[in-house]
Amino acid sequence: MQQSLLELRHLKTLLALAETGSVSQAAKRVFLTQSALSHQLKALEEHYGLPLFERKTQPLRFTPAGERLLTLAREVGARMAAAERDITRLREGEAGELRIAVECHTCFDWLMPAMDAFRRHWPAVELDIVSGFHADPVGLLLTRRADLAITSEAEPLDGISYQPLFAYDMVVIMANDHPLAGKAVWQAEDFVTETLIQYPVPDAMLDLLCKVLKPAGINPARRTSELTIAIIQLVASRRGVAALPYWAVQPYLDKGYVASARIGADGLQSELYAALRSDDAALGYMQDFLDTVREQSFATLPGLSVLA
Amino acid sequence: MQQSLLELRHLKTLLALAETGSVSQAAKRVFLTQSALSHQLKALEEHYGLPLFERKTQPLRFTPAGERLLTLAREVGARMAAAERDITRLREGEAGELRIAVECHTCFDWLMPAMDAFRRHWPAVELDIVSGFHADPVGLLLTRRADLAITSEAEPLDGISYQPLFAYDMVVIMANDHPLAGKAVWQAEDFVTETLIQYPVPDAMLDLLCKVLKPAGINPARRTSELTIAIIQLVASRRGVAALPYWAVQPYLDKGYVASARIGADGLQSELYAALRSDDAALGYMQDFLDTVREQSFATLPGLSVLA
DNA sequence: TCTGTTGCATGAATATGCCTCATGTTGATC
DNA sequence: GATCAACATGAGGCATATTCATGCAACAGA
């Protein structure tokens, strides 16, 4: 009799809202406009005759009623996902192989929790990381030495299909007492006299170099290190500056170990894609892995943005 | 990325389908057409690339995939209902009073499981049955000696609002060796020489009398008993015949204690409504009680039909 | 104080997709 | 073979979620 109004789309909205803390951000997360979500929330609140959020605050807070619905959303979301996985397994079988090739050092930060969750959901799928870093991870797909490659560019290639994961900002980090430490935005010229501390990878894989410094004719001194934490230490010790994903350095910024700045007026955006053989794109566990990556990453890492 | 398609409406459909065992019946239960459900199911099966049911059988059977979705539907349904109850309590408070007046003897068969479920969901609401059987239960509402009355007619009255519960067929039962025991349908004339065994209630409350026998000018002998089981015994002992709800006698028919027949070519339909003071109609626990009654009754009793 | 910005709300227009209607198909029963 | 019941299917209407175009409020910076 009493129509329930509450639909899955509302629950998804609530989850996005809880994760992002703002209507506009949540809207991006569920691929709708801010207006659409505003209407949704208004409808919900009118239906229940109760406020579900306090809007004036940033991040917005849930009222007890909102919290209750959020709990429901988590319960229902998890069960829906589990059921759909089970159905997929009924159709395609339990087993499979998923060997992942990675070209980016920092990727392990988000890959680990995702792989962890995935292993629980698909115990019979053999999950591997193709060891070492490869200049051409997509090549490994075609030679069938890997089934999935993480790349920062979606270069069209026959038999390869790309799926967006997420986007994020690169920031430059510097010692706290660096002369430019107060500057909110660094331009290319600010790097002229600096030593750039980087992972030991080809120049082509360094966005800062390709997209910002080279176009400005700047070629700073370099120094390499394998480990993120080591790079941070070098920066803090005034051995140079580094460009890293915001989500990789945010904990160190919070603790005040180093300072950071945006790169260029609009920031330096980086993107991540998953590349796979087109034949494999329909595999249930493959899609589920990508969904898991997105979900876990957005839940774990700060400052991510969605990538259409 | 992969749109889920699966919506709450699908889950409700699956539940109705499991309970009724047929698409057409399920459609009535969720107030849609058979066509709508057929479309829904087709969409689901296409989406998952698997059959969810075996249609050729009556009642229709679920495949493993269908079973899995059905399980999901039960889980999700229960949680949605619980959440909405919690929200209602947040808005209206925990407590209240719900005194039920009953005019129909057999009602306890379905009232008991419903009250049981309700007590679990609303522990702080005082639940009572107004003892004794009343000729005018609706009057008890207006004098505030009851908050809800079960009636078989929705007679318009100021300040009273009616809500449909369900409809069902009355059948006539007779001894197995009764001369007319093989007859599928009894007409009014078949009652002429019979003794009618009935509850001790006013004639106005006996549909068989008011709607079938009186119009035909037939007034059979009577005999009364308080208990359904006693009535059945009397009938089996060839002391007369009785008109009872199909769902009340079905277990005895199955065991072969008595035989039954339809009353009139189209059967004798009875309806049940809940009457309440219009002010109370918006009360959350009141609506929830009615929902619970419908849900429990359809799940428990055979041969019910929905009542718009 | 003024102004630009950011984030949310709102009303009207649009578009998506669900449901109904009409009809076809299938299977069972006489 | 005819009839009936239950389900399937395609087309079209219609409800409603979403978008678009604004408005409003809070806040920061000049």
XYZ file of C-alpha atoms (C1' of nucleotides) in Angstrom:
676
model
C 0.000 0.000 0.000
C 2.297 2.772 1.194
C 4.640 3.138 -1.739
C 8.172 2.979 -0.592
C 9.735 5.532 -2.951
C 13.131 4.413 -1.742
C 15.005 2.934 -4.691
C 18.454 1.521 -5.162
C 19.494 4.716 -6.840
C 18.819 6.566 -3.597
C 20.968 4.146 -1.671
C 23.801 4.564 -4.151
C 23.476 8.308 -3.767
C 23.675 8.014 0.003
C 26.825 5.940 -0.209
C 28.469 8.421 -2.554
C 27.350 11.222 -0.283
C 28.912 9.606 2.749
C 32.172 9.053 0.921
C 32.512 12.469 -0.645
C 30.844 14.624 1.970
C 29.236 16.912 -0.588
C 26.337 16.793 -2.979
C 28.311 18.042 -5.966
C 31.096 15.502 -5.491
C 28.667 12.681 -4.921
C 26.894 13.644 -8.118
C 30.097 13.161 -10.097
C 30.602 9.821 -8.414
C 27.256 8.485 -9.567
C 27.422 10.188 -12.965
C 24.527 12.552 -12.404
C 24.208 16.289 -11.990
C 24.187 18.029 -8.650
C 20.644 19.070 -9.407
C 19.482 15.502 -9.795
C 20.825 14.576 -6.392
C 19.327 17.637 -4.832
C 15.930 16.589 -6.148
C 16.451 13.041 -4.946
C 17.331 14.133 -1.440
C 14.455 16.540 -1.272
C 12.064 13.789 -2.321
C 13.441 11.450 0.322
C 13.195 14.004 3.100
C 9.665 14.923 2.115
C 8.666 11.292 1.957
C 9.967 10.506 5.417
C 8.979 13.867 6.860
C 12.395 14.153 8.446
C 15.658 15.887 7.571
C 18.295 13.378 6.583
C 21.310 15.727 6.547
C 22.602 18.988 7.869
C 23.557 20.791 4.709
C 25.221 23.889 6.106
C 28.318 22.061 7.196
C 31.294 20.867 5.184
C 31.463 17.896 4.965
C 27.737 17.515 5.357
C 26.554 15.512 8.333
C 23.885 12.821 8.449
C 21.050 13.071 10.944
C 20.113 9.868 12.816
C 17.511 9.119 10.157
C 20.128 9.669 7.471
C 22.534 7.413 9.307
C 19.916 4.698 9.445
C 19.385 4.863 5.705
C 23.121 4.877 5.186
C 23.419 1.688 7.197
C 20.695 0.183 5.073
C 22.542 1.254 1.953
C 25.703 -0.500 3.083
C 23.855 -3.691 3.984
C 21.879 -3.777 0.784
C 24.791 -2.720 -1.396
C 27.004 -5.503 -0.114
C 24.305 -8.128 -0.556
C 23.389 -6.998 -4.039
C 27.023 -7.128 -5.085
C 27.466 -10.574 -3.584
C 24.380 -11.908 -5.344
C 25.457 -10.570 -8.695
C 28.867 -12.120 -8.265
C 27.270 -15.455 -7.466
C 25.135 -15.260 -10.575
C 28.163 -14.421 -12.671
C 29.944 -17.450 -11.265
C 26.939 -19.613 -12.079
C 27.229 -18.477 -15.664
C 30.978 -18.421 -16.179
C 32.360 -20.774 -13.586
C 34.501 -20.132 -10.545
C 37.963 -20.115 -11.959
C 40.127 -17.925 -14.134
C 43.447 -16.190 -14.297
C 44.239 -12.555 -13.633
C 47.854 -11.507 -14.009
C 48.364 -7.803 -13.549
C 51.138 -5.768 -15.131
C 51.969 -2.458 -13.459
C 54.041 0.385 -14.824
C 53.582 2.814 -11.984
C 55.428 2.530 -8.675
C 52.818 4.116 -6.497
C 50.081 1.864 -7.853
C 50.672 -0.670 -5.131
C 49.156 1.705 -2.615
C 45.705 1.195 -4.075
C 46.268 -2.129 -5.766
C 46.823 -3.964 -2.522
C 43.488 -3.315 -0.831
C 41.686 -3.963 -4.103
C 43.456 -7.270 -4.645
C 42.697 -8.188 -1.085
C 38.978 -7.635 -1.484
C 39.006 -9.382 -4.832
C 40.695 -12.473 -3.468
C 37.892 -12.849 -0.952
C 35.243 -12.585 -3.638
C 36.884 -14.832 -6.212
C 38.955 -17.364 -4.305
C 39.302 -19.628 -7.330
C 40.735 -16.978 -9.646
C 44.514 -17.053 -9.789
C 45.677 -13.566 -8.996
C 49.227 -12.534 -9.817
C 51.343 -9.481 -10.298
C 53.715 -9.692 -13.213
C 56.921 -8.880 -11.393
C 59.180 -6.002 -12.301
C 58.212 -2.794 -14.033
C 57.744 -2.881 -17.731
C 58.164 -0.093 -20.220
C 55.392 -1.588 -22.336
C 52.909 -3.373 -20.101
C 50.297 -3.509 -22.847
C 52.692 -5.615 -24.911
C 52.493 -8.225 -22.175
C 48.783 -8.489 -22.804
C 49.165 -9.361 -26.461
C 51.848 -11.937 -25.768
C 49.569 -13.343 -23.072
C 52.053 -12.904 -20.284
C 49.570 -10.674 -18.480
C 45.787 -10.294 -18.503
C 45.445 -6.768 -17.260
C 47.729 -3.766 -17.435
C 47.574 -0.525 -15.512
C 48.476 2.433 -17.712
C 48.233 6.191 -17.613
C 47.245 6.542 -21.227
C 44.604 4.813 -23.310
C 46.510 4.504 -26.569
C 44.209 2.793 -29.089
C 45.494 -0.597 -30.147
C 43.904 -3.482 -31.983
C 42.507 -6.146 -29.714
C 43.049 -4.021 -26.610
C 40.250 -2.319 -24.750
C 40.721 0.345 -22.100
C 38.586 1.033 -19.092
C 38.969 4.188 -17.023
C 39.821 3.763 -13.348
C 40.160 7.235 -11.854
C 41.969 10.552 -12.111
C 44.002 12.460 -9.548
C 46.208 15.486 -9.091
C 49.980 15.389 -9.092
C 51.518 17.814 -6.641
C 55.053 19.010 -6.183
C 56.461 18.481 -2.711
C 59.323 20.428 -1.155
C 61.025 20.804 2.197
C 59.106 22.841 4.730
C 61.822 25.529 4.770
C 62.127 25.674 0.999
C 62.102 29.292 -0.254
C 58.968 28.595 -2.311
C 57.248 26.517 0.377
C 54.469 29.069 0.840
C 53.615 29.298 -2.839
C 50.261 27.682 -3.671
C 51.078 27.107 -7.327
C 54.370 26.319 -8.991
C 54.970 27.243 -12.606
C 57.465 25.544 -14.898
C 60.099 28.232 -14.209
C 60.097 27.446 -10.519
C 61.740 24.112 -11.314
C 64.759 25.567 -13.153
C 67.217 25.448 -10.268
C 65.752 22.358 -8.589
C 66.824 18.757 -8.508
C 63.921 16.515 -9.456
C 63.694 13.339 -7.403
C 61.879 10.599 -9.290
C 61.360 6.890 -9.721
C 63.860 5.212 -12.065
C 61.607 5.155 -15.112
C 61.928 6.470 -18.684
C 61.232 10.180 -19.151
C 58.200 9.348 -21.262
C 56.405 8.133 -18.171
C 56.931 11.331 -16.193
C 54.024 13.658 -16.813
C 55.696 16.598 -15.113
C 58.571 16.361 -17.571
C 56.537 15.684 -20.726
C 53.643 18.030 -20.147
C 55.118 20.895 -18.159
C 58.912 21.195 -18.137
C 59.925 20.055 -21.630
C 57.364 22.329 -23.352
C 58.912 25.208 -21.368
C 62.416 24.130 -22.352
C 63.408 23.290 -18.830
C 65.502 20.252 -17.985
C 66.299 20.100 -14.282
C 68.853 17.892 -12.571
C 67.620 14.411 -11.570
C 68.028 11.888 -8.885
C 66.184 8.601 -8.577
C 64.835 6.375 -5.871
C 62.709 3.251 -5.903
C 60.671 3.936 -2.822
C 58.098 6.610 -2.189
C 59.108 6.943 1.435
C 62.728 7.396 0.394
C 61.764 10.119 -2.054
C 59.889 11.921 0.689
C 62.919 11.690 2.946
C 65.185 13.150 0.279
C 62.778 16.012 -0.283
C 62.488 16.704 3.417
C 66.287 16.749 3.579
C 66.403 19.476 0.940
C 67.963 17.232 -1.669
C 65.405 18.355 -4.221
C 61.686 18.344 -5.029
C 59.408 15.627 -6.343
C 56.121 15.320 -8.203
C 53.874 12.680 -6.724
C 50.170 11.873 -6.616
C 48.402 13.874 -3.958
C 46.929 10.728 -2.454
C 50.405 9.250 -2.057
C 51.799 12.179 -0.089
C 48.729 13.376 1.797
C 49.584 11.480 4.996
C 53.043 13.074 5.038
C 51.576 16.502 4.418
C 49.215 16.017 7.329
C 52.111 15.170 9.601
C 53.985 18.235 8.394
C 57.002 16.342 7.034
C 56.955 18.246 3.743
C 55.019 21.033 2.009
C 53.215 20.824 -1.307
C 52.004 22.998 -4.152
C 49.849 22.666 -7.216
C 51.656 22.321 -10.556
C 50.475 24.969 -13.011
C 47.366 27.078 -12.601
C 44.979 24.211 -13.332
C 47.009 21.555 -11.607
C 48.589 18.547 -13.285
C 45.988 15.844 -13.712
C 46.961 12.238 -14.119
C 44.708 9.432 -15.212
C 44.757 5.703 -14.822
C 43.269 3.126 -17.155
C 43.056 -0.613 -17.123
C 44.030 -2.237 -20.396
C 42.877 -5.719 -21.278
C 42.422 -7.951 -24.284
C 39.060 -7.178 -25.844
C 38.065 -10.849 -25.583
C 38.433 -10.681 -21.833
C 36.370 -7.528 -21.399
C 33.157 -9.484 -20.874
C 34.597 -11.781 -18.200
C 32.696 -11.359 -14.986
C 35.641 -11.506 -12.641
C 37.504 -9.039 -14.813
C 34.765 -6.443 -14.602
C 34.366 -7.163 -10.927
C 38.054 -6.562 -10.365
C 37.830 -3.184 -12.033
C 34.743 -2.286 -10.009
C 36.556 -3.359 -6.876
C 39.570 -1.235 -7.758
C 37.415 1.817 -8.262
C 35.380 1.225 -5.147
C 38.340 0.518 -2.885
C 40.387 3.359 -4.297
C 37.688 5.947 -3.860
C 37.088 4.683 -0.356
C 40.777 4.677 0.553
C 42.538 7.464 -1.301
C 41.870 11.187 -0.834
C 41.320 13.579 -3.688
C 40.432 11.126 -6.464
C 38.069 12.183 -9.194
C 36.012 10.097 -11.543
C 37.113 9.461 -15.083
C 34.573 8.991 -17.856
C 30.391 0.781 -14.799
C 28.302 -2.295 -15.566
C 24.807 -1.052 -14.863
C 23.060 -3.313 -12.477
C 19.523 -3.216 -13.930
C 18.313 -5.086 -10.894
C 15.910 -2.823 -9.012
C 13.779 -3.242 -5.943
C 10.746 -3.737 -8.140
C 12.366 -6.858 -9.541
C 12.947 -8.221 -6.077
C 9.347 -7.578 -5.124
C 8.270 -9.384 -8.259
C 10.447 -12.360 -7.386
C 8.940 -12.581 -3.912
C 5.416 -12.446 -5.286
C 6.367 -15.037 -7.868
C 7.702 -17.396 -5.249
C 4.568 -17.029 -3.170
C 2.022 -17.394 -5.944
C 3.855 -19.735 -8.282
C 2.548 -18.023 -11.393
C 3.238 -14.850 -13.313
C -0.384 -13.783 -13.588
C -1.047 -14.225 -9.872
C 2.152 -12.474 -8.931
C 1.160 -9.590 -11.170
C -2.042 -9.103 -9.197
C -0.078 -9.205 -5.991
C 2.180 -6.333 -7.011
C -0.625 -4.425 -8.759
C 0.788 -4.679 -12.253
C -0.271 -6.508 -15.393
C 0.968 -9.927 -16.346
C 2.613 -8.282 -19.304
C 4.662 -5.973 -17.127
C 6.067 -8.881 -15.155
C 6.788 -10.819 -18.292
C 8.834 -7.890 -19.544
C 10.632 -7.584 -16.228
C 11.583 -11.234 -16.148
C 12.707 -11.221 -19.738
C 14.920 -8.219 -19.052
C 16.447 -9.926 -16.024
C 17.163 -13.152 -17.852
C 18.692 -11.313 -20.771
C 20.804 -9.221 -18.467
C 22.231 -12.181 -16.622
C 22.383 -14.385 -19.689
C 20.771 -17.199 -17.705
C 17.269 -18.593 -17.312
C 15.867 -17.775 -13.888
C 12.775 -20.026 -14.026
C 11.325 -23.037 -15.694
C 8.088 -21.685 -17.059
C 6.492 -24.835 -18.366
C 5.659 -26.145 -14.944
C 2.868 -25.224 -12.557
C 3.827 -23.830 -10.088
C 6.830 -22.470 -11.897
C 10.227 -23.500 -10.558
C 13.262 -21.332 -9.934
C 16.610 -22.256 -11.425
C 19.657 -21.978 -9.136
C 20.239 -18.452 -10.429
C 16.631 -17.614 -9.730
C 16.918 -19.075 -6.252
C 19.948 -16.924 -5.592
C 18.058 -13.783 -6.562
C 15.133 -14.904 -4.460
C 17.403 -15.239 -1.456
C 18.688 -11.759 -2.148
C 15.142 -10.493 -2.362
C 14.301 -11.912 1.045
C 17.409 -10.459 2.639
C 16.972 -7.063 1.089
C 13.228 -6.966 1.618
C 13.543 -7.633 5.331
C 16.223 -5.002 5.736
C 14.363 -2.377 3.794
C 11.268 -2.950 5.881
C 13.261 -2.779 9.107
C 14.918 0.466 8.087
C 11.660 2.113 7.149
C 10.161 1.059 10.478
C 13.114 2.557 12.292
C 12.700 5.826 10.436
C 9.022 5.890 11.243
C 9.839 5.376 14.898
C 12.345 8.216 14.751
C 9.571 10.451 13.484
C 6.643 9.297 15.567
C 8.163 7.707 18.619
C 8.188 4.128 19.796
C 4.919 3.830 21.604
C 1.233 3.720 20.840
C -1.889 1.709 21.377
C -3.556 -0.760 19.062
C -6.746 -2.401 20.305
C -8.360 -4.614 17.720
C -12.063 -5.390 17.510
C -13.050 -8.516 15.594
C -16.482 -9.484 14.345
C -15.508 -12.650 12.571
C -14.790 -15.922 14.338
C -12.342 -17.318 11.870
C -10.283 -14.150 11.844
C -8.040 -15.447 14.588
C -6.506 -17.889 12.152
C -4.733 -15.108 10.331
C -4.706 -12.519 13.070
C -2.445 -14.513 15.312
C 0.614 -14.806 13.060
C 0.235 -11.168 12.070
C 0.061 -9.989 15.672
C 3.049 -12.117 16.444
C 5.177 -10.513 13.760
C 3.927 -7.078 14.690
C 4.842 -7.483 18.346
C 8.413 -8.183 17.344
C 8.597 -5.072 15.187
C 6.859 -2.687 17.591
C 7.581 -3.934 21.079
C 6.492 -0.658 22.655
C 3.050 -0.564 21.057
C 0.360 -1.941 23.331
C -1.444 -4.595 21.368
C -4.819 -5.847 22.519
C -7.867 -7.677 21.274
C -11.147 -6.212 22.432
C -12.656 -9.335 23.932
C -15.978 -10.774 22.851
C -17.620 -10.437 19.485
C -19.415 -7.230 18.738
C -22.290 -6.637 16.405
C -20.980 -3.168 15.648
C -17.204 -3.164 15.931
C -16.932 0.141 14.099
C -18.910 1.781 16.896
C -16.122 0.802 19.251
C -13.772 2.917 17.185
C -15.808 6.074 17.583
C -16.212 5.577 21.321
C -12.467 4.985 21.482
C -12.760 1.542 22.984
C -10.897 0.111 20.023
C -8.412 1.510 17.485
C -8.907 -0.917 14.655
C -11.840 -3.051 13.586
C -11.945 -5.956 11.185
C -15.093 -5.862 9.048
C -16.402 -7.487 5.936
C -17.976 -4.357 4.550
C -16.637 -0.837 4.053
C -19.739 1.105 4.958
C -18.885 4.838 4.600
C -18.987 6.655 7.900
C -17.749 10.057 8.990
C -14.367 9.961 10.652
C -13.802 6.328 9.713
C -11.451 5.212 6.985
C -11.341 1.720 5.514
C -8.376 -0.123 4.127
C -8.718 -3.340 2.130
C -7.032 -6.432 3.506
C -7.831 -9.298 1.166
C -10.626 -11.261 -0.456
C -11.360 -14.977 -0.417
C -13.925 -17.569 -1.474
C -16.571 -19.016 0.819
C -17.261 -22.697 0.155
C -19.992 -24.991 1.332
C -18.773 -28.129 3.080
C -20.714 -31.364 3.428
C -20.168 -34.924 4.587
C -18.207 -37.111 2.185
C -21.193 -39.387 1.646
C -23.651 -36.528 1.179
C -25.866 -37.065 -1.897
C -24.551 -33.857 -3.449
C -20.937 -34.436 -2.418
C -19.803 -34.820 -6.021
C -21.363 -31.591 -7.227
C -18.826 -28.893 -8.034
C -21.245 -26.000 -7.599
C -24.202 -25.654 -5.245
C -27.073 -23.389 -6.132
C -29.451 -21.804 -3.630
C -32.036 -24.570 -4.139
C -29.564 -27.204 -3.003
C -29.796 -25.770 0.512
C -33.592 -26.134 0.843
C -33.604 -29.389 2.776
C -30.334 -28.806 4.612
C -29.541 -27.729 8.137
C -27.100 -24.824 8.094
C -24.439 -25.005 10.774
C -23.094 -21.563 11.626
C -21.412 -19.383 14.200
C -23.822 -17.782 16.700
C -23.957 -14.374 15.004
C -26.766 -12.183 13.646
C -28.105 -13.144 10.214
C -26.829 -9.853 8.802
C -23.296 -11.130 9.173
C -23.862 -14.325 7.190
C -23.135 -13.689 3.532
C -24.582 -17.003 2.408
C -27.899 -16.050 3.932
C -28.015 -12.408 2.873
C -26.629 -12.746 -0.636
C -27.751 -16.188 -1.774
C -30.507 -17.864 0.229
C -32.728 -14.946 1.255
C -32.886 -13.519 -2.290
C -34.045 -16.984 -3.423
C -36.622 -17.119 -0.635
C -34.946 -20.018 1.077
C -34.647 -20.212 4.847
C -33.021 -23.457 5.947
C -32.908 -24.888 9.443
C -30.048 -23.683 11.613
C -27.762 -24.917 14.263
C -24.880 -22.968 15.840
C -21.446 -23.675 17.219
C -18.658 -21.402 18.453
C -15.728 -23.371 17.143
C -14.674 -24.016 13.583
C -13.469 -27.509 14.417
C -16.817 -28.314 16.034
C -18.662 -27.132 12.951
C -16.536 -29.379 10.802
C -17.271 -32.334 13.068
C -20.995 -31.716 12.871
C -20.822 -31.542 9.090
C -18.789 -34.731 8.879
C -21.406 -36.389 11.100
C -24.129 -35.483 8.598
C -25.790 -33.032 10.969
C -25.901 -30.435 8.202
C -23.739 -28.286 5.926
C -21.753 -25.115 6.565
C -20.348 -22.178 4.624
C -16.798 -21.323 5.613
C -13.811 -19.569 4.094
C -11.855 -21.864 1.829
C -8.625 -21.091 3.674
C -10.251 -22.177 6.968
C -11.321 -25.606 5.724
C -8.585 -26.407 3.243
C -6.559 -28.509 5.710
C -9.653 -30.638 6.461
C -10.406 -31.055 2.783
C -6.849 -32.234 2.190
C -7.247 -34.841 4.889
C -10.537 -35.970 3.369
C -12.658 -35.259 6.451
C -15.314 -33.440 4.448
C -16.112 -32.481 0.853
C -16.634 -28.974 -0.500
C -18.348 -27.137 -3.347
C -18.443 -23.669 -4.778
C -21.488 -21.554 -3.902
C -23.164 -20.264 -7.043
C -21.638 -20.254 -10.507
C -19.176 -17.442 -9.728
C -18.525 -18.500 -6.153
C -19.328 -16.478 -3.086
C -16.603 -13.932 -2.541
C -16.004 -12.406 0.857
C -13.892 -9.393 1.602
C -12.149 -8.106 4.668
C -11.404 -4.493 5.493
C -9.679 -2.790 8.359
C -11.597 0.157 9.763
C -9.849 2.878 11.723
C -10.393 6.443 12.793
C -9.252 8.716 9.971
C -6.898 10.536 12.348
C -5.030 7.305 12.965
C -4.650 6.421 9.314
C -1.297 8.184 9.055
C 0.209 6.473 12.102
C 3.252 4.499 11.115
C 2.621 1.484 13.309
C -0.980 1.348 12.135
C -0.012 1.149 8.462
C 2.712 -1.306 9.337
C 0.217 -3.518 11.120
C -2.002 -3.600 8.048
C 0.960 -4.361 5.821
C 1.956 -7.123 8.190
C -1.548 -8.596 8.144
C -1.584 -8.673 4.359
C 1.907 -10.077 4.090
C 1.439 -12.763 6.720
C -1.989 -13.728 5.456
C -0.927 -14.133 1.862
C 2.050 -16.138 3.024
C -0.021 -18.351 5.332
C -3.473 -18.823 3.858
C -4.289 -20.578 0.593
C -6.518 -19.083 -2.057
C -6.491 -15.443 -1.037
C -6.833 -12.757 -3.645
C -5.881 -9.130 -3.526
C -8.455 -6.466 -2.860
C -8.062 -3.018 -4.388
C 31.652 46.877 0.761
C 31.840 44.927 -3.364
C 32.718 41.035 -6.146
C 33.802 36.522 -7.656
C 33.420 31.776 -6.307
C 31.519 27.642 -4.554
C 27.793 24.798 -3.241
C 22.972 23.851 -2.841
C 17.916 24.692 -4.143
C 14.223 25.195 -7.419
C 10.976 25.346 -11.481
C 10.337 24.165 -16.190
C 11.663 21.449 -20.052
C 13.360 17.223 -21.674
C 14.223 12.388 -22.120
C 14.401 7.956 -20.463
C 12.269 3.808 -19.696
C 8.287 1.292 -17.536
C 3.873 -0.074 -18.042
C -0.387 -1.064 -20.554
C -2.816 -2.490 -24.543
C -3.501 -5.459 -28.231
C -2.179 -9.454 -30.139
C 0.437 -13.746 -30.872
C 2.137 -18.225 -29.176
C 2.147 -22.360 -26.602
C 0.370 -26.190 -24.057
C -3.319 -28.657 -21.848
C -8.051 -30.561 -21.778
C -12.274 -32.005 -23.614
C -9.514 -29.827 -33.540
C -11.393 -26.412 -30.701
C -11.193 -23.878 -26.599
C -9.100 -21.993 -22.711
C -5.393 -20.429 -19.673
C -1.009 -18.716 -19.096
C 2.807 -16.517 -20.900
C 5.435 -13.735 -24.678
C 6.036 -9.808 -27.602
C 5.918 -5.223 -30.026
C 4.267 -0.556 -30.134
C 2.958 3.488 -27.962
C 1.640 6.434 -24.085
C 2.826 8.364 -19.980
C 4.997 9.003 -15.577
C 8.938 10.640 -13.615
C 13.997 11.200 -13.102
C 17.222 14.084 -15.030
C 18.984 18.155 -17.060
C 19.076 23.059 -17.914
C 18.886 27.561 -16.460
C 18.580 30.092 -12.844
C 18.394 31.902 -7.921
C 20.136 32.173 -3.341
C 23.410 31.978 0.526
C 27.939 31.697 2.490
C 32.575 32.818 2.160
C 37.089 34.752 0.620
C 39.765 38.200 -1.282
C 40.424 42.862 -2.927
